[in-house]
């Protein structure tokens, strides 16, 4: 966990784009700047116009910069839970260090091994969430760094999403002149602030009621286990009011905020308010109960759709119950209406920070809390670990072959081989200790090959086998060199005939001298 840092969250929503600048000091979040701009270029939580979205992002960033008096270069971006795929994955590697001490590089390698799986071309891996590490059969390990082991395994949760949504978000942020420091799935961010540790552990359903869509996510064992998205949200309530009352969308939104209530039984049919309708000069009087019935019809449809989906996965009786949040949840009476459909274990979450006491800022606050609370292992998994990891050499480079003029007849190169050290990243001279054993093994193979020339007459076949054996050993260790001058001399001066055995023996004796 970071001790002191400034985080900037960017929540790209259907109705509005929120930017929150927060100073994180010793576990406490202090809000120092907020930007809120009406969204342009989004529909049902998905970007449909990049240029319009870029303009809205720039306006929200400019507001936050003026209020916080800081220059914003990096942002934490939230990803919607549309069409997420959540699956388990497993990775296993051998510890690379000679001391067998597990380092950040080993953790990064086992996470990369867990990501190696078949992903459809239209999807992209968003995040991998480590669950537990296993070191030489000992499981339940949260952070294996510093431990001693030979085999390192990882069980994790792999989350992938549509490549189109991810690419469009990245493209808009980059065109707005910003860099992405972290990408966080929105339900995970909400769970960080809206749920207690026990609720995240034993299981809770988060219902995020946005403007363009409503998502229901199951948080269990501190991780996102399931997510469902209903393509209906607060904007659909506004559209219903606009169509039924024959008024503009701006007027319908104002009426919903000022006079709207989600439970008709708690309203009066004797309280009226004026509505400017299209085609009429004078406003039309509408009672509050009639407006409430319009609102209730749409919200009941949203809740019933979520109820049916959660019932299929048997998630209606989780210990943590249900938590409502999001901009549409701020409408009066929504909590009471949800309790009628889901039972009494439903509560509404509103951020308690000064100036942020509105459910519309839940996701923005959650992203800051989530990123600030990430430990080193999860930051390695997300690719944002700041420590410079040592670059492990992929393979030993093959020494370059000297030119013919540099080669000495009847000699073998036995110098020290320079190898890149894993720990210190400096070139150190290591004696080629296995050259002698390789030399003896190669000599025995050559001797047995020459003996076959004495007992068999098919010299061409044996010569082919001899050449193949020589080349295999030569390139296996990348440190043996033929005496090309000697070979050229033997091939040119003496024809290959019945005394090929003596020529072969002469060649090898000269070579090994």
Protein backbone atom coordinates (compact mmCIF):
# COMPACT_ATOMS: atom_id res chain seq x y z
CA UNK A 1 0.00 0.00 0.00
CA UNK A 2 1.24 3.45 -0.91
CA UNK A 3 1.85 5.94 1.93
CA UNK A 4 1.48 9.22 0.06
CA UNK A 5 0.45 9.79 -3.50
CA UNK A 6 -2.01 11.73 -5.64
CA UNK A 7 -4.51 9.69 -7.65
CA UNK A 8 -6.84 10.84 -10.42
CA UNK A 9 -9.83 8.68 -11.36
CA UNK A 10 -11.70 8.96 -14.64
CA UNK A 11 -15.22 7.52 -14.73
CA UNK A 12 -16.60 7.56 -18.29
CA UNK A 13 -20.34 7.19 -17.79
CA UNK A 14 -23.30 7.41 -20.12
CA UNK A 15 -24.79 10.46 -18.44
CA UNK A 16 -21.68 12.25 -17.19
CA UNK A 17 -17.89 11.98 -17.03
CA UNK A 18 -16.45 12.35 -13.54
CA UNK A 19 -12.86 13.20 -12.66
CA UNK A 20 -11.78 13.05 -9.02
CA UNK A 21 -8.35 14.21 -7.79
CA UNK A 22 -7.50 12.76 -4.39
CA UNK A 23 -4.53 12.95 -2.09
CA UNK A 24 -3.90 9.62 -0.38
CA UNK A 25 -1.95 10.01 2.89
CA UNK A 26 -1.48 7.13 5.34
CA UNK A 27 -4.70 5.40 4.42
CA UNK A 28 -6.80 8.58 4.33
CA UNK A 29 -8.34 10.02 1.16
CA UNK A 30 -8.56 13.79 0.82
CA UNK A 31 -10.48 15.14 -2.17
CA UNK A 32 -8.72 18.16 -3.64
CA UNK A 33 -10.52 18.53 -6.98
CA UNK A 34 -13.59 17.30 -8.89
CA UNK A 35 -14.65 17.63 -12.52
CA UNK A 36 -18.10 16.67 -13.79
CA UNK A 37 -19.06 17.11 -17.41
CA UNK A 38 -22.10 15.91 -19.33
CA UNK A 39 -21.23 12.96 -21.55
CA UNK A 40 -21.20 13.28 -25.29
CA UNK A 41 -20.55 10.35 -27.58
CA UNK A 42 -21.73 7.50 -25.31
CA UNK A 43 -24.77 5.26 -25.49
CA UNK A 44 -25.70 2.60 -22.93
CA UNK A 45 -22.27 2.70 -21.37
CA UNK A 46 -20.42 2.20 -24.67
CA UNK A 47 -18.45 4.81 -26.63
CA UNK A 48 -20.05 5.46 -30.00
CA UNK A 49 -18.28 8.70 -30.98
CA UNK A 50 -14.60 9.04 -30.07
CA UNK A 51 -14.20 12.74 -30.86
CA UNK A 52 -17.23 13.76 -28.81
CA UNK A 53 -16.08 11.61 -25.91
CA UNK A 54 -12.58 13.12 -26.07
CA UNK A 55 -14.05 16.60 -25.85
CA UNK A 56 -16.09 15.68 -22.76
CA UNK A 57 -13.04 14.12 -21.10
CA UNK A 58 -10.95 17.23 -21.76
CA UNK A 59 -13.63 19.47 -20.27
CA UNK A 60 -13.92 17.33 -17.13
CA UNK A 61 -10.12 17.22 -16.75
CA UNK A 62 -9.89 21.00 -17.13
CA UNK A 63 -12.46 21.49 -14.35
CA UNK A 64 -10.56 19.17 -12.01
CA UNK A 65 -7.22 20.85 -12.77
CA UNK A 66 -8.61 24.31 -11.96
CA UNK A 67 -10.10 23.18 -8.66
CA UNK A 68 -7.13 21.05 -7.56
CA UNK A 69 -4.48 23.41 -8.96
CA UNK A 70 -2.48 20.48 -10.34
CA UNK A 71 -1.56 19.31 -13.81
CA UNK A 72 -3.15 15.95 -14.63
CA UNK A 73 -1.08 13.61 -16.78
CA UNK A 74 -2.09 10.12 -15.61
CA UNK A 75 -5.52 8.75 -14.72
CA UNK A 76 -7.04 5.59 -13.33
CA UNK A 77 -9.75 4.51 -15.77
CA UNK A 78 -12.80 2.41 -15.02
CA UNK A 79 -13.96 -0.35 -17.34
CA UNK A 80 -17.66 -1.27 -17.58
CA UNK A 81 -18.67 -4.85 -16.89
CA UNK A 82 -20.23 -5.39 -20.32
CA UNK A 83 -19.80 -8.97 -21.54
CA UNK A 84 -17.07 -9.85 -19.08
CA UNK A 85 -15.75 -13.40 -19.00
CA UNK A 86 -14.52 -14.60 -15.62
CA UNK A 87 -12.62 -17.90 -15.50
CA UNK A 88 -10.02 -19.65 -13.42
CA UNK A 89 -6.43 -20.04 -14.62
CA UNK A 90 -3.30 -21.81 -13.45
CA UNK A 91 0.40 -21.24 -14.05
CA UNK A 92 3.53 -23.10 -13.00
CA UNK A 93 7.24 -22.33 -13.45
CA UNK A 94 10.62 -23.36 -12.09
CA UNK A 95 12.32 -20.79 -9.88
CA UNK A 96 15.03 -19.16 -11.98
CA UNK A 97 17.44 -17.99 -9.30
CA UNK A 98 20.44 -20.16 -8.48
CA UNK A 99 19.77 -19.61 -4.78
CA UNK A 100 16.13 -20.74 -5.30
CA UNK A 101 14.86 -17.58 -3.63
CA UNK A 102 11.62 -16.42 -5.20
CA UNK A 103 11.83 -12.85 -6.51
CA UNK A 104 9.54 -10.37 -8.26
CA UNK A 105 10.73 -11.78 -11.57
CA UNK A 106 9.51 -15.26 -10.63
CA UNK A 107 6.13 -13.88 -9.58
CA UNK A 108 5.88 -12.01 -12.88
CA UNK A 109 6.86 -15.15 -14.80
CA UNK A 110 4.26 -17.37 -13.15
CA UNK A 111 1.59 -14.73 -13.77
CA UNK A 112 2.62 -14.60 -17.43
CA UNK A 113 2.43 -18.39 -17.56
CA UNK A 114 -1.12 -18.27 -16.20
CA UNK A 115 -2.11 -15.83 -18.96
CA UNK A 116 -1.02 -18.23 -21.70
CA UNK A 117 -4.38 -19.49 -22.89
CA UNK A 118 -6.57 -19.33 -25.96
CA UNK A 119 -8.47 -16.03 -26.15
CA UNK A 120 -10.83 -15.27 -29.07
CA UNK A 121 -9.55 -12.52 -31.37
CA UNK A 122 -12.43 -10.21 -30.46
CA UNK A 123 -11.61 -10.38 -26.75
CA UNK A 124 -8.73 -9.11 -24.65
CA UNK A 125 -7.39 -10.00 -21.22
CA UNK A 126 -8.25 -7.18 -18.82
CA UNK A 127 -6.82 -8.39 -15.54
CA UNK A 128 -5.55 -11.42 -13.69
CA UNK A 129 -6.34 -11.59 -9.97
CA UNK A 130 -4.04 -13.88 -7.96
CA UNK A 131 -5.85 -16.10 -5.47
CA UNK A 132 -3.06 -18.20 -3.99
CA UNK A 133 0.50 -19.30 -4.69
CA UNK A 134 1.86 -22.80 -4.16
CA UNK A 135 5.56 -23.30 -3.40
CA UNK A 136 6.73 -26.91 -3.73
CA UNK A 137 3.27 -28.20 -2.78
CA UNK A 138 2.61 -25.78 0.12
CA UNK A 139 -0.55 -23.83 -0.74
CA UNK A 140 -2.40 -20.85 0.70
CA UNK A 141 0.51 -18.45 0.15
CA UNK A 142 -0.44 -14.84 -0.61
CA UNK A 143 3.02 -13.43 -1.32
CA UNK A 144 5.83 -15.91 -2.10
CA UNK A 145 8.60 -13.35 -2.52
CA UNK A 146 11.64 -14.11 -0.39
CA UNK A 147 10.71 -17.76 0.09
CA UNK A 148 12.90 -20.66 -1.01
CA UNK A 149 11.50 -23.11 -3.52
CA UNK A 150 12.01 -25.02 -6.73
CA UNK A 151 8.50 -24.99 -8.22
CA UNK A 152 6.14 -22.01 -8.08
CA UNK A 153 2.45 -22.33 -8.96
CA UNK A 154 -0.37 -19.82 -9.14
CA UNK A 155 -4.14 -20.15 -9.07
CA UNK A 156 -5.85 -16.97 -10.21
CA UNK A 157 -8.96 -15.47 -11.79
CA UNK A 158 -8.65 -14.28 -15.39
CA UNK A 159 -11.02 -11.54 -16.60
CA UNK A 160 -11.39 -10.75 -20.29
CA UNK A 161 -13.66 -8.36 -22.13
CA UNK A 162 -14.60 -7.12 -25.61
CA UNK A 163 -11.58 -5.69 -27.37
CA UNK A 164 -13.73 -2.96 -28.97
CA UNK A 165 -14.76 -1.42 -25.63
CA UNK A 166 -11.23 -1.57 -24.23
CA UNK A 167 -9.65 -0.12 -27.37
CA UNK A 168 -12.17 2.74 -27.58
CA UNK A 169 -11.57 3.75 -23.97
CA UNK A 170 -7.80 3.67 -24.40
CA UNK A 171 -8.06 5.62 -27.64
CA UNK A 172 -10.21 8.35 -26.10
CA UNK A 173 -7.93 8.76 -23.08
CA UNK A 174 -4.83 8.93 -25.27
CA UNK A 175 -6.40 11.47 -27.64
CA UNK A 176 -7.29 13.58 -24.63
CA UNK A 177 -3.56 13.84 -23.88
CA UNK A 178 -3.56 11.51 -20.87
CA UNK A 179 -1.76 8.33 -19.89
CA UNK A 180 -3.48 5.39 -18.24
CA UNK A 181 -1.79 4.36 -15.00
CA UNK A 182 -4.32 1.63 -14.18
CA UNK A 183 -7.50 0.11 -15.60
CA UNK A 184 -10.00 -1.07 -12.99
CA UNK A 185 -13.23 -2.99 -13.54
CA UNK A 186 -16.01 -0.86 -12.08
CA UNK A 187 -17.69 -3.49 -9.83
CA UNK A 188 -14.34 -4.21 -8.18
CA UNK A 189 -13.85 -0.51 -7.52
CA UNK A 190 -17.33 -0.12 -6.06
CA UNK A 191 -16.81 -3.12 -3.77
CA UNK A 192 -13.73 -1.46 -2.29
CA UNK A 193 -15.74 1.40 -0.80
CA UNK A 194 -19.35 0.19 -0.67
CA UNK A 195 -18.74 -3.17 1.07
CA UNK A 196 -17.20 -4.09 4.37
CA UNK A 197 -14.41 -6.73 4.45
CA UNK A 198 -16.90 -9.31 5.74
CA UNK A 199 -19.37 -8.54 2.95
CA UNK A 200 -16.64 -8.94 0.36
CA UNK A 201 -15.58 -12.23 1.95
CA UNK A 202 -18.97 -13.95 2.44
CA UNK A 203 -20.74 -12.69 -0.68
CA UNK A 204 -22.75 -9.60 -1.65
CA UNK A 205 -24.58 -8.37 -4.75
CA UNK A 206 -23.79 -4.85 -5.97
CA UNK A 207 -26.46 -3.20 -8.12
CA UNK A 208 -24.95 -0.21 -9.92
CA UNK A 209 -27.73 1.88 -11.45
CA UNK A 210 -26.16 4.10 -14.08
CA UNK A 211 -27.70 6.31 -16.69
CA UNK A 212 -27.35 3.98 -19.66
CA UNK A 213 -27.29 0.56 -17.99
CA UNK A 214 -27.71 -1.28 -14.71
CA UNK A 215 -25.21 -3.92 -13.63
CA UNK A 216 -25.50 -6.60 -10.96
CA UNK A 217 -22.19 -8.03 -9.74
CA UNK A 218 -21.44 -10.76 -7.22
CA UNK A 219 -18.47 -10.15 -4.93
CA UNK A 220 -17.35 -13.26 -3.08
CA UNK A 221 -14.05 -14.21 -1.44
CA UNK A 222 -12.84 -10.61 -2.05
CA UNK A 223 -13.11 -11.03 -5.82
CA UNK A 224 -15.56 -10.45 -8.64
CA UNK A 225 -17.22 -13.77 -9.41
CA UNK A 226 -20.13 -12.85 -11.68
CA UNK A 227 -21.51 -9.82 -13.49
CA UNK A 228 -24.72 -9.18 -15.39
CA UNK A 229 -25.61 -6.02 -17.32
CA UNK A 230 -29.14 -4.87 -18.14
CA UNK A 231 -29.13 -2.30 -20.92
CA UNK A 232 -31.59 -0.06 -19.08
CA UNK A 233 -30.84 2.72 -16.66
CA UNK A 234 -31.86 6.13 -15.40
CA UNK A 235 -31.98 7.62 -18.89
CA UNK A 236 -34.80 5.22 -19.79
CA UNK A 237 -36.88 6.66 -16.96
CA UNK A 238 -36.29 10.12 -18.41
CA UNK A 239 -37.27 8.93 -21.89
CA UNK A 240 -40.48 7.36 -20.58
CA UNK A 241 -41.44 10.63 -18.91
CA UNK A 242 -40.61 12.55 -22.09
CA UNK A 243 -42.72 10.29 -24.30
CA UNK A 244 -45.74 9.92 -22.02
CA UNK A 245 -45.95 13.57 -21.02
CA UNK A 246 -45.00 14.78 -24.51
CA UNK A 247 -42.17 17.00 -23.31
CA UNK A 248 -38.52 17.48 -24.14
CA UNK A 249 -35.76 15.34 -22.62
CA UNK A 250 -34.32 18.28 -20.71
CA UNK A 251 -37.71 19.08 -19.26
CA UNK A 252 -38.30 15.41 -18.41
CA UNK A 253 -34.95 15.20 -16.60
CA UNK A 254 -35.77 18.30 -14.57
CA UNK A 255 -39.20 16.96 -13.65
CA UNK A 256 -37.73 13.63 -12.57
CA UNK A 257 -35.19 15.29 -10.29
CA UNK A 258 -37.60 17.81 -8.74
CA UNK A 259 -40.86 15.87 -8.44
CA UNK A 260 -40.00 12.23 -9.06
CA UNK A 261 -40.63 9.43 -6.55
CA UNK A 262 -40.37 5.69 -7.18
CA UNK A 263 -43.22 4.45 -4.92
CA UNK A 264 -46.69 5.71 -6.01
CA UNK A 265 -48.34 4.77 -2.71
CA UNK A 266 -46.29 7.42 -0.93
CA UNK A 267 -47.29 10.25 -3.26
CA UNK A 268 -50.45 12.31 -3.59
CA UNK A 269 -52.77 12.72 -6.55
CA UNK A 270 -53.70 16.19 -5.35
CA UNK A 271 -50.24 17.69 -5.75
CA UNK A 272 -49.70 19.12 -9.24
CA UNK A 273 -46.79 20.60 -11.14
CA UNK A 274 -46.67 22.29 -14.58
CA UNK A 275 -45.24 20.50 -17.62
CA UNK A 276 -44.28 22.27 -20.83
CA UNK A 277 -45.61 20.07 -23.62
CA UNK A 278 -44.79 20.13 -27.31
CA UNK A 279 -47.44 21.86 -29.46
CA UNK A 280 -49.11 23.73 -26.59
CA UNK A 281 -48.47 27.23 -25.42
CA UNK A 282 -49.72 26.76 -21.88
CA UNK A 283 -48.19 24.21 -19.48
CA UNK A 284 -50.17 21.10 -18.62
CA UNK A 285 -50.85 20.16 -14.99
CA UNK A 286 -49.67 16.66 -13.95
CA UNK A 287 -50.11 15.15 -10.50
CA UNK A 288 -47.22 13.54 -8.61
CA UNK A 289 -48.82 10.08 -8.42
CA UNK A 290 -49.13 9.85 -12.19
CA UNK A 291 -45.43 10.75 -12.55
CA UNK A 292 -44.53 8.22 -9.87
CA UNK A 293 -46.39 5.47 -11.71
CA UNK A 294 -44.35 6.19 -14.84
CA UNK A 295 -41.12 5.97 -12.88
CA UNK A 296 -42.16 2.83 -11.02
CA UNK A 297 -43.02 0.92 -14.19
CA UNK A 298 -39.52 1.28 -15.63
CA UNK A 299 -37.69 0.61 -12.37
CA UNK A 300 -39.75 -2.50 -11.66
CA UNK A 301 -38.85 -3.82 -15.10
CA UNK A 302 -35.14 -3.25 -14.39
CA UNK A 303 -35.29 -4.94 -10.98
CA UNK A 304 -37.27 -7.90 -12.30
CA UNK A 305 -34.73 -8.50 -15.06
CA UNK A 306 -31.91 -8.50 -12.51
CA UNK A 307 -33.92 -10.72 -10.15
CA UNK A 308 -34.44 -13.34 -12.86
CA UNK A 309 -30.77 -13.42 -13.77
CA UNK A 310 -29.56 -13.66 -10.18
CA UNK A 311 -32.08 -16.40 -9.49
CA UNK A 312 -30.50 -18.51 -12.24
CA UNK A 313 -27.11 -18.38 -10.51
CA UNK A 314 -28.63 -18.85 -7.04
CA UNK A 315 -27.41 -15.47 -5.75
CA UNK A 316 -30.55 -14.14 -4.06
CA UNK A 317 -29.67 -15.35 -0.56
CA UNK A 318 -26.06 -14.27 -0.14
CA UNK A 319 -25.12 -13.27 3.41
CA UNK A 320 -24.26 -9.71 2.45
CA UNK A 321 -27.55 -9.04 0.71
CA UNK A 322 -27.79 -6.24 -1.86
CA UNK A 323 -26.13 -2.84 -2.10
CA UNK A 324 -27.61 -0.14 -4.36
CA UNK A 325 -25.48 2.65 -5.77
CA UNK A 326 -25.07 4.70 -8.93
CA UNK A 327 -26.64 7.91 -10.17
CA UNK A 328 -30.12 6.45 -10.76
CA UNK A 329 -30.19 5.12 -7.18
CA UNK A 330 -30.32 8.68 -5.89
CA UNK A 331 -33.96 8.98 -7.01
CA UNK A 332 -36.21 9.06 -3.92
CA UNK A 333 -38.06 5.82 -3.26
CA UNK A 334 -35.67 3.54 -5.19
CA UNK A 335 -34.47 1.83 -2.01
CA UNK A 336 -38.04 1.09 -0.84
CA UNK A 337 -38.97 -0.24 -4.27
CA UNK A 338 -35.90 -2.53 -4.35
CA UNK A 339 -36.75 -3.87 -0.88
CA UNK A 340 -40.19 -4.85 -2.16
CA UNK A 341 -38.61 -7.06 -4.83
CA UNK A 342 -35.37 -8.30 -3.20
CA UNK A 343 -36.35 -8.36 0.46
CA UNK A 344 -35.25 -6.31 3.46
CA UNK A 345 -31.51 -7.04 3.00
CA UNK A 346 -31.06 -4.09 0.63
CA UNK A 347 -29.21 -0.90 1.52
CA UNK A 348 -28.12 2.23 -0.32
CA UNK A 349 -24.49 3.33 -0.39
CA UNK A 350 -23.53 7.01 -0.64
CA UNK A 351 -19.89 8.19 -0.34
CA UNK A 352 -19.31 10.09 2.89
CA UNK A 353 -16.46 12.37 1.73
CA UNK A 354 -17.17 16.08 1.80
CA UNK A 355 -18.51 17.23 -1.56
CA UNK A 356 -18.94 13.64 -2.79
CA UNK A 357 -22.15 12.68 -1.00
CA UNK A 358 -23.96 11.43 -4.05
CA UNK A 359 -24.08 7.84 -5.37
CA UNK A 360 -22.94 9.09 -8.75
CA UNK A 361 -19.39 9.38 -7.37
CA UNK A 362 -19.21 5.86 -5.93
CA UNK A 363 -17.26 4.42 -8.85
CA UNK A 364 -14.80 7.34 -8.91
CA UNK A 365 -14.07 7.01 -5.21
CA UNK A 366 -13.86 3.25 -5.47
CA UNK A 367 -11.17 3.39 -8.16
CA UNK A 368 -8.96 5.56 -5.96
CA UNK A 369 -9.39 3.30 -2.94
CA UNK A 370 -8.82 0.18 -5.03
CA UNK A 371 -5.59 1.37 -6.65
CA UNK A 372 -4.22 2.86 -3.45
CA UNK A 373 -4.83 -0.39 -1.58
CA UNK A 374 -3.22 -2.75 -4.11
CA UNK A 375 -0.34 -4.76 -2.71
CA UNK A 376 2.84 -5.48 -4.65
CA UNK A 377 1.68 -8.88 -5.92
CA UNK A 378 -1.49 -7.48 -7.47
CA UNK A 379 0.43 -4.56 -8.96
CA UNK A 380 2.83 -7.04 -10.54
CA UNK A 381 -0.19 -8.88 -11.94
CA UNK A 382 -1.57 -5.66 -13.43
CA UNK A 383 1.81 -4.68 -14.85
CA UNK A 384 2.18 -1.51 -12.78
CA UNK A 385 4.84 -2.59 -10.31
CA UNK A 386 7.28 0.31 -10.18
CA UNK A 387 10.38 -1.62 -9.11
CA UNK A 388 12.84 -2.21 -11.94
CA UNK A 389 12.96 -5.94 -12.36
CA UNK A 390 16.19 -7.59 -13.56
CA UNK A 391 16.10 -8.64 -17.16
CA UNK A 392 16.71 -12.35 -17.33
CA UNK A 393 18.56 -13.44 -20.48
CA UNK A 394 16.35 -15.51 -22.70
CA UNK A 395 19.16 -17.73 -23.87
CA UNK A 396 22.94 -17.88 -24.01
CA UNK A 397 24.16 -16.10 -27.13
CA UNK A 398 26.21 -18.17 -29.56
CA UNK A 399 29.80 -16.92 -29.85
CA UNK A 400 30.63 -15.51 -33.24
CA UNK A 401 32.77 -17.76 -35.43
CA UNK A 402 36.22 -16.24 -36.08
CA UNK A 403 37.33 -15.70 -39.63
CA UNK A 404 39.59 -18.19 -41.44
CA UNK A 405 42.60 -15.96 -40.97
CA UNK A 406 42.02 -15.84 -37.19
CA UNK A 407 41.67 -19.61 -36.73
CA UNK A 408 44.68 -21.62 -35.64
CA UNK A 409 45.14 -25.11 -37.03
CA UNK A 410 44.45 -27.98 -34.67
CA UNK A 411 43.25 -25.82 -31.76
CA UNK A 412 40.04 -25.58 -29.79
CA UNK A 413 38.74 -22.39 -28.27
CA UNK A 414 38.75 -22.80 -24.47
CA UNK A 415 38.47 -19.21 -23.29
CA UNK A 416 36.04 -18.13 -20.59
CA UNK A 417 32.47 -17.51 -21.68
CA UNK A 418 30.97 -14.15 -20.72
CA UNK A 419 27.47 -14.62 -19.36
CA UNK A 420 24.94 -12.10 -18.08
CA UNK A 421 24.29 -12.54 -14.38
CA UNK A 422 20.64 -12.71 -13.28
CA UNK A 423 21.16 -10.92 -10.00
CA UNK A 424 23.69 -8.20 -10.70
CA UNK A 425 23.10 -7.53 -14.39
CA UNK A 426 26.82 -7.23 -15.06
CA UNK A 427 28.94 -9.40 -17.26
CA UNK A 428 31.04 -11.81 -15.27
CA UNK A 429 33.63 -14.28 -16.50
CA UNK A 430 32.64 -17.88 -15.83
CA UNK A 431 35.09 -20.69 -16.62
CA UNK A 432 33.69 -23.13 -19.12
CA UNK A 433 33.88 -25.95 -16.58
CA UNK A 434 31.89 -28.37 -18.66
CA UNK A 435 34.14 -28.00 -21.68
CA UNK A 436 36.35 -30.85 -20.48
CA UNK A 437 33.49 -33.28 -20.00
CA UNK A 438 31.98 -32.31 -23.35
CA UNK A 439 35.41 -32.70 -24.91
CA UNK A 440 35.81 -36.26 -23.56
CA UNK A 441 32.31 -37.26 -24.59
CA UNK A 442 32.85 -35.90 -28.06
CA UNK A 443 36.21 -37.67 -28.33
CA UNK A 444 34.66 -41.03 -27.35
CA UNK A 445 31.93 -40.58 -29.93
CA UNK A 446 34.50 -39.79 -32.61
CA UNK A 447 36.57 -42.81 -31.62
CA UNK A 448 33.59 -45.16 -31.82
CA UNK A 449 32.75 -43.70 -35.20
CA UNK A 450 36.26 -44.33 -36.47
CA UNK A 451 36.17 -47.92 -35.15
CA UNK A 452 33.12 -48.58 -37.26
CA UNK A 453 35.15 -47.67 -40.33
CA UNK A 454 37.42 -50.61 -39.61
CA UNK A 455 34.61 -53.13 -39.34
CA UNK A 456 32.26 -51.92 -42.09
CA UNK A 457 32.79 -51.20 -45.71
CA UNK A 458 30.08 -48.68 -46.32
CA UNK A 459 32.35 -45.72 -45.83
CA UNK A 460 30.02 -43.10 -47.30
CA UNK A 461 27.20 -43.87 -44.85
CA UNK A 462 29.57 -43.87 -41.88
CA UNK A 463 31.15 -40.64 -43.01
CA UNK A 464 27.70 -39.04 -43.17
CA UNK A 465 26.92 -40.24 -39.65
CA UNK A 466 30.28 -38.96 -38.44
CA UNK A 467 29.66 -35.50 -39.89
CA UNK A 468 26.18 -35.38 -38.38
CA UNK A 469 27.44 -36.38 -34.92
CA UNK A 470 30.19 -33.81 -35.11
CA UNK A 471 27.79 -31.02 -36.05
CA UNK A 472 25.29 -31.90 -33.31
CA UNK A 473 27.87 -31.70 -30.55
CA UNK A 474 29.50 -28.68 -32.07
CA UNK A 475 26.35 -26.55 -32.06
CA UNK A 476 25.00 -27.98 -28.83
CA UNK A 477 27.52 -26.08 -26.74
CA UNK A 478 28.31 -23.31 -29.22
CA UNK A 479 32.02 -23.41 -28.41
CA UNK A 480 33.62 -25.95 -30.81
CA UNK A 481 35.14 -24.87 -34.08
CA UNK A 482 36.26 -26.88 -37.01
CA UNK A 483 39.75 -26.48 -38.36
CA UNK A 484 38.55 -25.39 -41.77
CA UNK A 485 42.05 -25.06 -43.19
CA UNK A 486 42.93 -28.60 -42.19
CA UNK A 487 39.69 -30.00 -43.60
CA UNK A 488 40.14 -28.13 -46.84
CA UNK A 489 43.71 -29.40 -47.10
CA UNK A 490 42.75 -33.03 -46.48
CA UNK A 491 39.85 -32.90 -48.91
CA UNK A 492 41.87 -31.32 -51.66
CA UNK A 493 45.18 -33.17 -51.32
CA UNK A 494 44.04 -36.75 -50.77
CA UNK A 495 41.19 -38.50 -52.57
CA UNK A 496 38.77 -40.54 -50.48
CA UNK A 497 39.44 -44.19 -51.20
CA UNK A 498 39.96 -47.45 -49.38
CA UNK A 499 42.34 -45.81 -46.83
CA UNK A 500 39.60 -43.47 -45.57
CA UNK A 501 40.00 -44.94 -42.08
CA UNK A 502 43.57 -43.75 -41.78
CA UNK A 503 42.56 -40.30 -43.03
CA UNK A 504 39.79 -40.05 -40.47
CA UNK A 505 42.10 -41.13 -37.66
CA UNK A 506 44.67 -38.63 -38.86
CA UNK A 507 42.11 -35.84 -38.89
CA UNK A 508 40.81 -36.48 -35.38
CA UNK A 509 44.22 -36.99 -33.86
CA UNK A 510 45.31 -33.69 -35.36
CA UNK A 511 42.08 -32.04 -34.18
CA UNK A 512 42.37 -33.18 -30.59
CA UNK A 513 46.05 -32.31 -30.33
